[in-house]
Amino acid sequence: MSAVQDCLFCKISAGVIPADVVLESDSAIAFRDIDPKAPTHVLVIPKKHFADVTDLMSNDPDLASELLTLATKVAEHEGLASGYRIVTNNGEDAGQSVAHVHFHVLGGRSLSWPPG
């Protein structure tokens, strides 16, 4: 089985694995994280597989803008006017646990710095 066929987020995007979808566009989907780190914790992923930010930027940099646009729409939809954080981890050493580029939208409480 290829990495894409075995990818958790590809399966969520395809509807094979259910998710609590918050918003969706033609090229991306936003859904609630199953292990939230804040009262609001939504993941924004492209529907097409890219392993990480480096892969995304090398192959479809315009999609990065679409993902950030959807992330800001998620924050608005979730009522995070007082502030929110958009985070992505790029590679294992940065804490990326699923090899499909994704952005975390976190909010609903005061977020400390540094994050990790």
CSV table of N, CA and C in Angstrom, one decimal, residues 25-105:
chain,number,residue,atom,x,y,z
A,25,SER,N,-13.7,23.5,1.3
A,25,SER,CA,-13.6,24.2,0.0
A,25,SER,C,-13.4,23.1,-1.0
A,26,ASP,N,-13.2,23.5,-2.3
A,26,ASP,CA,-13.0,22.6,-3.3
A,26,ASP,C,-11.6,21.9,-3.1
A,27,SER,N,-10.7,22.6,-2.5
A,27,SER,CA,-9.3,22.0,-2.4
A,27,SER,C,-8.9,21.7,-1.0
A,28,ALA,N,-9.7,22.0,0.0
A,28,ALA,CA,-9.3,21.8,1.4
A,28,ALA,C,-10.4,21.4,2.3
A,29,ILE,N,-10.1,20.8,3.4
A,29,ILE,CA,-11.1,20.5,4.4
A,29,ILE,C,-10.6,20.8,5.8
A,30,ALA,N,-11.5,21.3,6.7
A,30,ALA,CA,-11.1,21.6,8.0
A,30,ALA,C,-12.0,20.8,9.0
A,31,PHE,N,-11.4,20.1,9.9
A,31,PHE,CA,-12.1,19.3,10.8
A,31,PHE,C,-11.5,19.3,12.2
A,32,ARG,N,-12.3,19.0,13.2
A,32,ARG,CA,-11.9,19.0,14.6
A,32,ARG,C,-10.8,18.0,14.9
A,33,ASP,N,-9.8,18.4,15.7
A,33,ASP,CA,-8.7,17.4,16.1
A,33,ASP,C,-9.3,16.5,17.1
A,34,ILE,N,-9.0,15.2,17.0
A,34,ILE,CA,-9.5,14.2,18.0
A,34,ILE,C,-8.8,14.3,19.3
A,35,ASP,N,-7.7,15.0,19.4
A,35,ASP,CA,-7.0,15.2,20.7
A,35,ASP,C,-6.7,16.7,20.9
A,36,PRO,N,-7.7,17.5,21.1
A,36,PRO,CA,-7.5,18.9,21.1
A,36,PRO,C,-6.6,19.4,22.2
A,37,LYS,N,-5.8,20.4,21.8
A,37,LYS,CA,-4.9,21.1,22.8
A,37,LYS,C,-5.4,22.4,23.2
A,38,ALA,N,-6.6,22.8,22.8
A,38,ALA,CA,-7.2,24.1,23.2
A,38,ALA,C,-8.7,23.9,23.0
A,39,PRO,N,-9.5,24.7,23.6
A,39,PRO,CA,-11.0,24.6,23.4
A,39,PRO,C,-11.4,24.5,22.0
A,40,THR,N,-10.8,25.2,21.1
A,40,THR,CA,-10.9,25.1,19.7
A,40,THR,C,-9.6,24.6,19.1
A,41,HIS,N,-9.7,23.4,18.4
A,41,HIS,CA,-8.5,22.9,17.8
A,41,HIS,C,-9.0,22.2,16.5
A,42,VAL,N,-8.8,22.9,15.4
A,42,VAL,CA,-9.3,22.4,14.1
A,42,VAL,C,-8.1,22.2,13.2
A,43,LEU,N,-8.1,21.2,12.4
A,43,LEU,CA,-7.0,20.9,11.4
A,43,LEU,C,-7.5,21.3,10.1
A,44,VAL,N,-6.6,22.0,9.3
A,44,VAL,CA,-6.9,22.3,7.9
A,44,VAL,C,-5.9,21.6,7.0
A,45,ILE,N,-6.5,20.8,6.1
A,45,ILE,CA,-5.6,20.0,5.2
A,45,ILE,C,-6.0,20.2,3.8
A,46,PRO,N,-5.1,20.0,2.9
A,46,PRO,CA,-5.4,20.0,1.5
A,46,PRO,C,-6.0,18.6,1.2
A,47,LYS,N,-7.0,18.6,0.2
A,47,LYS,CA,-7.6,17.3,-0.2
A,47,LYS,C,-6.6,16.4,-1.0
A,48,LYS,N,-5.6,17.1,-1.6
A,48,LYS,CA,-4.6,16.4,-2.3
A,48,LYS,C,-3.4,16.2,-1.4
A,49,HIS,N,-2.7,15.0,-1.5
A,49,HIS,CA,-1.7,14.7,-0.6
A,49,HIS,C,-0.4,15.4,-0.9
A,50,PHE,N,0.1,16.1,0.2
A,50,PHE,CA,1.5,16.7,0.2
A,50,PHE,C,2.1,16.3,1.5
A,51,ALA,N,3.3,15.7,1.6
A,51,ALA,CA,3.8,15.2,2.8
A,51,ALA,C,4.0,16.3,3.9
A,52,ASP,N,4.5,17.4,3.5
A,52,ASP,CA,4.8,18.5,4.4
A,52,ASP,C,4.8,19.8,3.7
A,53,VAL,N,5.1,20.9,4.4
A,53,VAL,CA,5.2,22.2,3.9
A,53,VAL,C,6.2,22.3,2.7
A,54,THR,N,7.3,21.7,2.9
A,54,THR,CA,8.3,21.7,1.8
A,54,THR,C,7.7,21.1,0.5
A,55,ASP,N,7.1,20.0,0.6
A,55,ASP,CA,6.5,19.3,-0.5
A,55,ASP,C,5.4,20.2,-1.1
A,56,LEU,N,4.5,20.8,-0.3
A,56,LEU,CA,3.5,21.7,-0.8
A,56,LEU,C,4.1,22.9,-1.5
A,57,MET,N,5.0,23.6,-0.9
A,57,MET,CA,5.6,24.8,-1.5
A,57,MET,C,6.4,24.5,-2.8
A,58,SER,N,6.9,23.3,-2.9
A,58,SER,CA,7.6,22.9,-4.1
A,58,SER,C,6.7,22.5,-5.3
A,59,ASN,N,5.5,22.1,-5.0
A,59,ASN,CA,4.6,21.6,-6.0
A,59,ASN,C,3.3,22.4,-6.2
A,60,ASP,N,2.8,23.1,-5.2
A,60,ASP,CA,1.6,23.9,-5.4
A,60,ASP,C,1.6,25.0,-4.4
A,61,PRO,N,2.5,26.0,-4.5
A,61,PRO,CA,2.5,27.1,-3.6
A,61,PRO,C,1.2,27.9,-3.4
A,62,ASP,N,0.4,28.0,-4.5
A,62,ASP,CA,-0.8,28.7,-4.4
A,62,ASP,C,-1.8,28.0,-3.5
A,63,LEU,N,-1.7,26.7,-3.3
A,63,LEU,CA,-2.6,26.0,-2.4
A,63,LEU,C,-2.3,26.4,-1.0
A,64,ALA,N,-1.1,26.8,-0.6
A,64,ALA,CA,-0.7,27.2,0.7
A,64,ALA,C,-1.6,28.4,1.1
A,65,SER,N,-1.8,29.4,0.2
A,65,SER,CA,-2.6,30.5,0.4
A,65,SER,C,-4.1,30.1,0.6
A,66,GLU,N,-4.5,29.2,-0.1
A,66,GLU,CA,-5.9,28.7,0.0
A,66,GLU,C,-6.1,28.0,1.4
A,67,LEU,N,-5.1,27.3,1.9
A,67,LEU,CA,-5.2,26.7,3.2
A,67,LEU,C,-5.2,27.7,4.3
A,68,LEU,N,-4.4,28.8,4.2
A,68,LEU,CA,-4.4,29.8,5.2
A,68,LEU,C,-5.7,30.6,5.1
A,69,THR,N,-6.2,30.8,3.9
A,69,THR,CA,-7.5,31.5,3.8
A,69,THR,C,-8.6,30.6,4.5
A,70,LEU,N,-8.6,29.3,4.3
A,70,LEU,CA,-9.6,28.5,5.0
A,70,LEU,C,-9.4,28.5,6.5
A,71,ALA,N,-8.1,28.5,7.0
A,71,ALA,CA,-7.8,28.6,8.4
A,71,ALA,C,-8.4,29.9,9.0
A,72,THR,N,-8.3,31.0,8.3
A,72,THR,CA,-8.8,32.2,8.9
A,72,THR,C,-10.4,32.2,8.9
A,73,LYS,N,-10.9,31.5,7.9
A,73,LYS,CA,-12.4,31.4,7.9
A,73,LYS,C,-12.9,30.5,9.0
A,74,VAL,N,-12.1,29.5,9.4
A,74,VAL,CA,-12.3,28.6,10.5
A,74,VAL,C,-12.3,29.4,11.8
A,75,ALA,N,-11.3,30.3,12.0
A,75,ALA,CA,-11.2,31.1,13.2
A,75,ALA,C,-12.5,32.0,13.3
A,76,GLU,N,-12.9,32.6,12.2
A,76,GLU,CA,-14.1,33.4,12.2
A,76,GLU,C,-15.3,32.6,12.5
A,77,HIS,N,-15.4,31.5,11.9
A,77,HIS,CA,-16.6,30.6,12.1
A,77,HIS,C,-16.7,30.1,13.5
A,78,GLU,N,-15.5,29.9,14.2
A,78,GLU,CA,-15.5,29.4,15.5
A,78,GLU,C,-15.5,30.6,16.6
A,79,GLY,N,-15.6,31.8,16.1
A,79,GLY,CA,-15.8,32.9,17.1
A,79,GLY,C,-14.5,33.3,17.8
A,80,LEU,N,-13.3,33.2,17.1
A,80,LEU,CA,-12.1,33.4,17.8
A,80,LEU,C,-11.5,34.8,17.5
A,81,ALA,N,-12.5,35.8,17.6
A,81,ALA,CA,-12.1,37.2,17.4
A,81,ALA,C,-11.0,37.7,18.3
A,82,SER,N,-11.0,37.2,19.5
A,82,SER,CA,-10.0,37.7,20.5
A,82,SER,C,-8.6,37.2,20.3
A,83,GLY,N,-8.4,36.2,19.4
A,83,GLY,CA,-7.1,35.7,19.0
A,83,GLY,C,-7.1,34.2,18.8
A,84,TYR,N,-6.2,33.8,18.0
A,84,TYR,CA,-6.0,32.4,17.6
A,84,TYR,C,-4.6,32.2,17.1
A,85,ARG,N,-4.2,30.9,17.0
A,85,ARG,CA,-2.9,30.6,16.5
A,85,ARG,C,-3.1,29.6,15.4
A,86,ILE,N,-2.3,29.8,14.3
A,86,ILE,CA,-2.2,28.9,13.2
A,86,ILE,C,-0.8,28.3,13.3
A,87,VAL,N,-0.7,27.0,13.4
A,87,VAL,CA,0.6,26.3,13.5
A,87,VAL,C,0.7,25.2,12.5
A,88,THR,N,1.9,25.0,12.0
A,88,THR,CA,2.2,23.8,11.2
A,88,THR,C,3.5,23.2,11.7
A,89,ASN,N,3.6,21.9,11.8
A,89,ASN,CA,4.9,21.3,12.1
A,89,ASN,C,5.4,20.7,10.8
A,90,ASN,N,6.7,20.9,10.5
A,90,ASN,CA,7.3,20.4,9.3
A,90,ASN,C,8.4,19.4,9.6
A,91,GLY,N,8.0,18.1,9.5
A,91,GLY,CA,9.0,17.0,9.8
A,91,GLY,C,8.9,16.5,11.2
A,92,GLU,N,9.4,15.3,11.4
A,92,GLU,CA,9.4,14.6,12.7
A,92,GLU,C,10.0,15.4,13.8
A,93,ASP,N,11.1,16.0,13.6
A,93,ASP,CA,11.8,16.8,14.6
A,93,ASP,C,11.0,18.0,15.1
A,94,ALA,N,10.1,18.4,14.3
A,94,ALA,CA,9.2,19.6,14.6
A,94,ALA,C,7.9,19.1,15.3
A,95,GLY,N,7.7,17.8,15.3
A,95,GLY,CA,6.5,17.2,15.9
A,95,GLY,C,5.4,16.8,14.9
A,96,GLN,N,5.7,16.8,13.6
A,96,GLN,CA,4.7,16.4,12.6
A,96,GLN,C,4.5,14.9,12.8
A,97,SER,N,3.2,14.5,13.2
A,97,SER,CA,2.9,13.1,13.4
A,97,SER,C,2.2,12.4,12.3
A,98,VAL,N,1.6,13.2,11.4
A,98,VAL,CA,0.9,12.7,10.2
A,98,VAL,C,1.6,13.3,9.0
A,99,ALA,N,2.1,12.4,8.1
A,99,ALA,CA,2.9,12.9,6.9
A,99,ALA,C,1.9,13.4,5.8
A,100,HIS,N,1.1,14.3,6.1
A,100,HIS,CA,0.2,15.0,5.2
A,100,HIS,C,0.1,16.4,5.7
A,101,VAL,N,0.6,17.4,5.0
A,101,VAL,CA,0.7,18.8,5.5
A,101,VAL,C,-0.7,19.2,6.1
A,102,HIS,N,-0.6,19.8,7.2
A,102,HIS,CA,-1.8,20.3,7.9
A,102,HIS,C,-1.5,21.5,8.8
A,103,PHE,N,-2.5,22.3,9.0
A,103,PHE,CA,-2.4,23.5,9.8
A,103,PHE,C,-3.3,23.3,11.0
A,104,HIS,N,-2.9,23.6,12.2
A,104,HIS,CA,-3.7,23.6,13.4
A,104,HIS,C,-4.2,25.0,13.6
A,105,VAL,N,-5.5,25.2,13.8
A,105,VAL,CA,-6.1,26.4,14.2
A,105,VAL,C,-6.5,26.2,15.7
